[in-house]
PDB file of C-alpha atoms in Angstrom:
ATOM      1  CA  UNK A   1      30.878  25.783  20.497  1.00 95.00           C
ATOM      2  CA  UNK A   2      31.072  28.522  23.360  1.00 96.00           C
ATOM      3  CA  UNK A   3      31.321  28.862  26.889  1.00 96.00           C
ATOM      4  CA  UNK A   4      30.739  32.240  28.708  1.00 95.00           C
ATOM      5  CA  UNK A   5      33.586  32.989  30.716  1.00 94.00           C
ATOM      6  CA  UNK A   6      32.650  36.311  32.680  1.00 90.00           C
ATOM      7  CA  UNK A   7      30.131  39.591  32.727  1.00 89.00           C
ATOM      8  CA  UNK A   8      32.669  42.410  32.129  1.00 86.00           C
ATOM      9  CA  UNK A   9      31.688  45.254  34.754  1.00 88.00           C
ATOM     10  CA  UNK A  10      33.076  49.061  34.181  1.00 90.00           C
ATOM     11  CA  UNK A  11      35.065  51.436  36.178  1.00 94.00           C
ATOM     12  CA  UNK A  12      35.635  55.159  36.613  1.00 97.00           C
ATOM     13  CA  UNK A  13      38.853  55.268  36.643  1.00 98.00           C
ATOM     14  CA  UNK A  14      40.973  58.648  37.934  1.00 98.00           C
ATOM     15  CA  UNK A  15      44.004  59.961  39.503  1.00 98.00           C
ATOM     16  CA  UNK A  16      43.722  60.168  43.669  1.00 97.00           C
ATOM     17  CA  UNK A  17      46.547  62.856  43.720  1.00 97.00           C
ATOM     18  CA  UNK A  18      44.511  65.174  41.593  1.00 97.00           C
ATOM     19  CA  UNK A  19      40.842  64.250  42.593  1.00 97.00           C
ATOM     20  CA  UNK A  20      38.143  62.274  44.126  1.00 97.00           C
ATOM     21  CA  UNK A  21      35.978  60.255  42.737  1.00 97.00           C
ATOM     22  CA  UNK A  22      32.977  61.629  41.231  1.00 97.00           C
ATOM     23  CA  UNK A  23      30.008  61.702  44.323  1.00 94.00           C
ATOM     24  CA  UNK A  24      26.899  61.028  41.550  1.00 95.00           C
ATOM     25  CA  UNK A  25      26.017  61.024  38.641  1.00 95.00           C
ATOM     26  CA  UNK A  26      26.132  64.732  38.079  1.00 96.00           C
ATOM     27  CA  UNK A  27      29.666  64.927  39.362  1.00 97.00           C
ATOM     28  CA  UNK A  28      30.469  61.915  36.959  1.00 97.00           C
ATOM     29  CA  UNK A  29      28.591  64.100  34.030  1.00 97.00           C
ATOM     30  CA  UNK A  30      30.081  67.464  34.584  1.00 97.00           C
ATOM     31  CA  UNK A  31      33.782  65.889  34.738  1.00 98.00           C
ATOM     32  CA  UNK A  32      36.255  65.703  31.717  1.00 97.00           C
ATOM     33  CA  UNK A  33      36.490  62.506  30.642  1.00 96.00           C
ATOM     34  CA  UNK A  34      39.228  60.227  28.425  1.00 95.00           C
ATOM     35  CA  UNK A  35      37.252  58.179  25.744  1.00 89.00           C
ATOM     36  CA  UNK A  36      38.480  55.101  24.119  1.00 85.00           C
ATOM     37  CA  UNK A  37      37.601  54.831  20.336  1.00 78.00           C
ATOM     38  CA  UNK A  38      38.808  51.793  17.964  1.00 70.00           C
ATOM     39  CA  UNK A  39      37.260  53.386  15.014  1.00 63.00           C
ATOM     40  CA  UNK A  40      38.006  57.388  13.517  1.00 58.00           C
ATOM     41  CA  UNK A  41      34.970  58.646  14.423  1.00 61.00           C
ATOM     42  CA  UNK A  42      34.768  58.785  18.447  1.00 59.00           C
ATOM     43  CA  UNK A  43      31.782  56.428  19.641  1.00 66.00           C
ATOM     44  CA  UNK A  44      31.170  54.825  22.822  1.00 75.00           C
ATOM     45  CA  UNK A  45      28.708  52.423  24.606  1.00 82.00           C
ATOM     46  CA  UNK A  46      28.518  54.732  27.911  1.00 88.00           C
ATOM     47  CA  UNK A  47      28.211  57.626  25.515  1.00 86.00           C
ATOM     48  CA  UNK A  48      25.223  55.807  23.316  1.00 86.00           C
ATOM     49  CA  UNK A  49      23.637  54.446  27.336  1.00 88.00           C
ATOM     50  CA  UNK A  50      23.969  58.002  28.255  1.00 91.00           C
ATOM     51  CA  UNK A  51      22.313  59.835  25.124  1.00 90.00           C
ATOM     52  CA  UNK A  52      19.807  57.116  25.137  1.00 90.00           C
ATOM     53  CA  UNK A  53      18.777  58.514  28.480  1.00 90.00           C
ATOM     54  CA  UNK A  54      19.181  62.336  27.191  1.00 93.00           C
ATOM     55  CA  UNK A  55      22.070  62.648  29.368  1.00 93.00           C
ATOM     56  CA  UNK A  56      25.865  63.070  27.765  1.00 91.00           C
ATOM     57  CA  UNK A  57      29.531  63.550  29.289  1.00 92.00           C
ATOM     58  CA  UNK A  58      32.570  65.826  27.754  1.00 93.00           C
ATOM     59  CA  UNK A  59      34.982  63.644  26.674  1.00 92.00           C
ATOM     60  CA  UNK A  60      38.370  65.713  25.901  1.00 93.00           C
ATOM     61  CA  UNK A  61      40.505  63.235  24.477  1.00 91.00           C
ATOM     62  CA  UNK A  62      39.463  60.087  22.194  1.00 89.00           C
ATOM     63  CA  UNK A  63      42.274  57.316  22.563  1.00 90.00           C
ATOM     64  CA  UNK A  64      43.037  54.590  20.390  1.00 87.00           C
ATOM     65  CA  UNK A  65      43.601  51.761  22.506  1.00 88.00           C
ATOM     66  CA  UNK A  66      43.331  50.689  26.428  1.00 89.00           C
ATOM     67  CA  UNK A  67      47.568  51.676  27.024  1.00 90.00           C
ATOM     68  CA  UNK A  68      46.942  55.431  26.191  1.00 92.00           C
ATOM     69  CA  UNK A  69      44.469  55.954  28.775  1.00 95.00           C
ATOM     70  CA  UNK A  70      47.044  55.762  31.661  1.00 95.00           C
ATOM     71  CA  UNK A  71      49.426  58.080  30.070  1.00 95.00           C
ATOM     72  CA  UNK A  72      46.036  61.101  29.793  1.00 95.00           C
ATOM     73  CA  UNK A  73      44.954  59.948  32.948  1.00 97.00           C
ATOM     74  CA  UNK A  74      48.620  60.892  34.960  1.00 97.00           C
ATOM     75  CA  UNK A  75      48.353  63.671  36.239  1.00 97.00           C
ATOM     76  CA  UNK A  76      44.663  65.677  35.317  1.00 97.00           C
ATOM     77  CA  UNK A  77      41.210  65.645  36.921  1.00 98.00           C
ATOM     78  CA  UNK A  78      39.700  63.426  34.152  1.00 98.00           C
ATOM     79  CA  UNK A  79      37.942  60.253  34.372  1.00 98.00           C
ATOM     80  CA  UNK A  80      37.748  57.180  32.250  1.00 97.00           C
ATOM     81  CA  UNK A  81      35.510  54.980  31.928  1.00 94.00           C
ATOM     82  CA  UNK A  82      36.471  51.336  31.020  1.00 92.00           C
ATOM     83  CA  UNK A  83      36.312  47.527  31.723  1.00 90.00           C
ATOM     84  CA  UNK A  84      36.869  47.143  35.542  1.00 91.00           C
ATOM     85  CA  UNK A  85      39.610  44.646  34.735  1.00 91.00           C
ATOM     86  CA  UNK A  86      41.992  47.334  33.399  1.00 92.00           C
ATOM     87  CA  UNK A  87      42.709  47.735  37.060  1.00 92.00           C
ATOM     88  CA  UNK A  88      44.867  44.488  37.284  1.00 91.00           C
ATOM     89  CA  UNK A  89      47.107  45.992  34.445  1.00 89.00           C
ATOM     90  CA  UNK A  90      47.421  49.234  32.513  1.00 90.00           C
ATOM     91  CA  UNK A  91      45.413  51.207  34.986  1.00 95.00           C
ATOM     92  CA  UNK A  92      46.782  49.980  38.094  1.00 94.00           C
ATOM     93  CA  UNK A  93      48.562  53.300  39.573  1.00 94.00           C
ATOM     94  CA  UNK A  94      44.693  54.668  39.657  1.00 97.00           C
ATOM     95  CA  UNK A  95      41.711  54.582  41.665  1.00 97.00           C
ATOM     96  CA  UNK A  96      38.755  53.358  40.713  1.00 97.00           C
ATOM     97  CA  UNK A  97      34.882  53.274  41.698  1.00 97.00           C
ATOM     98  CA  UNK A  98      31.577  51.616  40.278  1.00 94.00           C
ATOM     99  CA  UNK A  99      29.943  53.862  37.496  1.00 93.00           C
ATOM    100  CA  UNK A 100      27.083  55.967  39.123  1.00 93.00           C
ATOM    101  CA  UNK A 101      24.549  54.282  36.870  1.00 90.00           C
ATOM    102  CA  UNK A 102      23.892  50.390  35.714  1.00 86.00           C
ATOM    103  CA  UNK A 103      26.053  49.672  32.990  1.00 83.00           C
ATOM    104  CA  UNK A 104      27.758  46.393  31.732  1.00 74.00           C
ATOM    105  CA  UNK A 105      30.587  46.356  29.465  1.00 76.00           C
ATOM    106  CA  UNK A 106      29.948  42.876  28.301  1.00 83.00           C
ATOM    107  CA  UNK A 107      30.135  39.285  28.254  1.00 89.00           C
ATOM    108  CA  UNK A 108      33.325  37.327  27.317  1.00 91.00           C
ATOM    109  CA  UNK A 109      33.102  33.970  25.766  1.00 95.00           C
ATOM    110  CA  UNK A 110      35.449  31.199  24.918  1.00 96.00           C
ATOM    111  CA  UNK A 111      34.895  29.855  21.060  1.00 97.00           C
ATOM    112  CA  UNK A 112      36.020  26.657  19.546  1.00 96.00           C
ATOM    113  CA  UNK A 113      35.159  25.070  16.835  1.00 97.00           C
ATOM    114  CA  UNK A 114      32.699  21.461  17.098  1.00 96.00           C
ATOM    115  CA  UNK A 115      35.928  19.449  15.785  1.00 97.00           C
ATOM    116  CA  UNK A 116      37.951  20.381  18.553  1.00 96.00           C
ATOM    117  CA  UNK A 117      34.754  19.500  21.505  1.00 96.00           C
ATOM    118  CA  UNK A 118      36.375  16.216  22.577  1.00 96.00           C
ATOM    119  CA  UNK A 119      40.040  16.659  21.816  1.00 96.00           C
ATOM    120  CA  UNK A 120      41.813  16.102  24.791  1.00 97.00           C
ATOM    121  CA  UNK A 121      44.705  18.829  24.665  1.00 97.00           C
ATOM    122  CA  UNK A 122      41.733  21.450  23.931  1.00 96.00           C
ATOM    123  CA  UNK A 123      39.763  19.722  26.860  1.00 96.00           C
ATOM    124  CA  UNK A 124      42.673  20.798  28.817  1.00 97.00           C
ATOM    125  CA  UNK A 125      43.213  24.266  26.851  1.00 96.00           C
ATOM    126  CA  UNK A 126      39.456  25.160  27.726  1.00 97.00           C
ATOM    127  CA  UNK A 127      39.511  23.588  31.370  1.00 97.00           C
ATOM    128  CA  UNK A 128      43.116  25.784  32.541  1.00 96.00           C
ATOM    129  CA  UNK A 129      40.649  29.657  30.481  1.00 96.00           C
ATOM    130  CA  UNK A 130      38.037  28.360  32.992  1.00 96.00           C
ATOM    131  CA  UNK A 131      39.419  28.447  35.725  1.00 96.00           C
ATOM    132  CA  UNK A 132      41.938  31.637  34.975  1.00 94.00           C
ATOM    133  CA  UNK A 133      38.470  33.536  34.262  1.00 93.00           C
ATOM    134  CA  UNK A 134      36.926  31.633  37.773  1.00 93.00           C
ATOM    135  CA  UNK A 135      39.908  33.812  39.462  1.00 92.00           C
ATOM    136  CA  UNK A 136      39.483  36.596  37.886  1.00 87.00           C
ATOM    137  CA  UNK A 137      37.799  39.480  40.653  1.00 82.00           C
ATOM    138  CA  UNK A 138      34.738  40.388  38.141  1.00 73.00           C
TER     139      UNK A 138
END
């Protein structure tokens, strides 16, 4: 069983007391940027959108996870691109602005398993994720 809780929407993400935002999509392509890659090799859905469309950015610095973005952000003219959510937590010193291109991050459900449909403390569990996700500004 599912239930789609939100459309994830991305960011650029920088520091105001080094830059400004990026004015197009040139500006966004000729900036350094921070990656994030879960795997060794660096790959990334903007970077596969981009090269799909024969355009690329430089991405300096690969990070492993969403809380070592903030700490390569501090302080440079780089951007970094992420879920538009990160703004309500590990990215919330920075300034942000819509990508300069359509792009969506991606959906996020809520999964249960059919033996749990019509218990009535997961009726309750699923009901309180709703309605956290209704409030949440994506």
């Amino acid at each position: 069983m599912q239930k789609k809780l939100f459309t994830l929407s991305t960011s650029v993400f920088y520091d105001p007391l080094v830059r400004e935002a990026p004015e197009d999509l040139e500006g966004y392509l000729n900036s350094d940027h921070i990656g994030l890659s879960f795997l060794q090799d660096y790959k990334d859905g903007v970077d596969n959108f981009l090269k799909s469309n024969g355009q690329g950015r430089r991405v300096k610095i690969a990070v492993p996870n969403f809380s070592s973005v903030s700490t390569y952000l501090k302080g440079t003219d780089m951007l970094a691109t992420l879920p538009s959510l990160m703004a309500l937590v590990e990215l919330k010193d920075f300034t942000s602005v819509p990508l300069p291109f359509s792009f969506t991050t991606g959906k996020m459900y809520m999964i249960w398993h059919q033996s749990y449909q019509h218990d009535e403390q997961h009726k309750w569990l699923r009901k309180e994720m709703i309605e956290i996700a209704n409030s949440l500004p994506v």
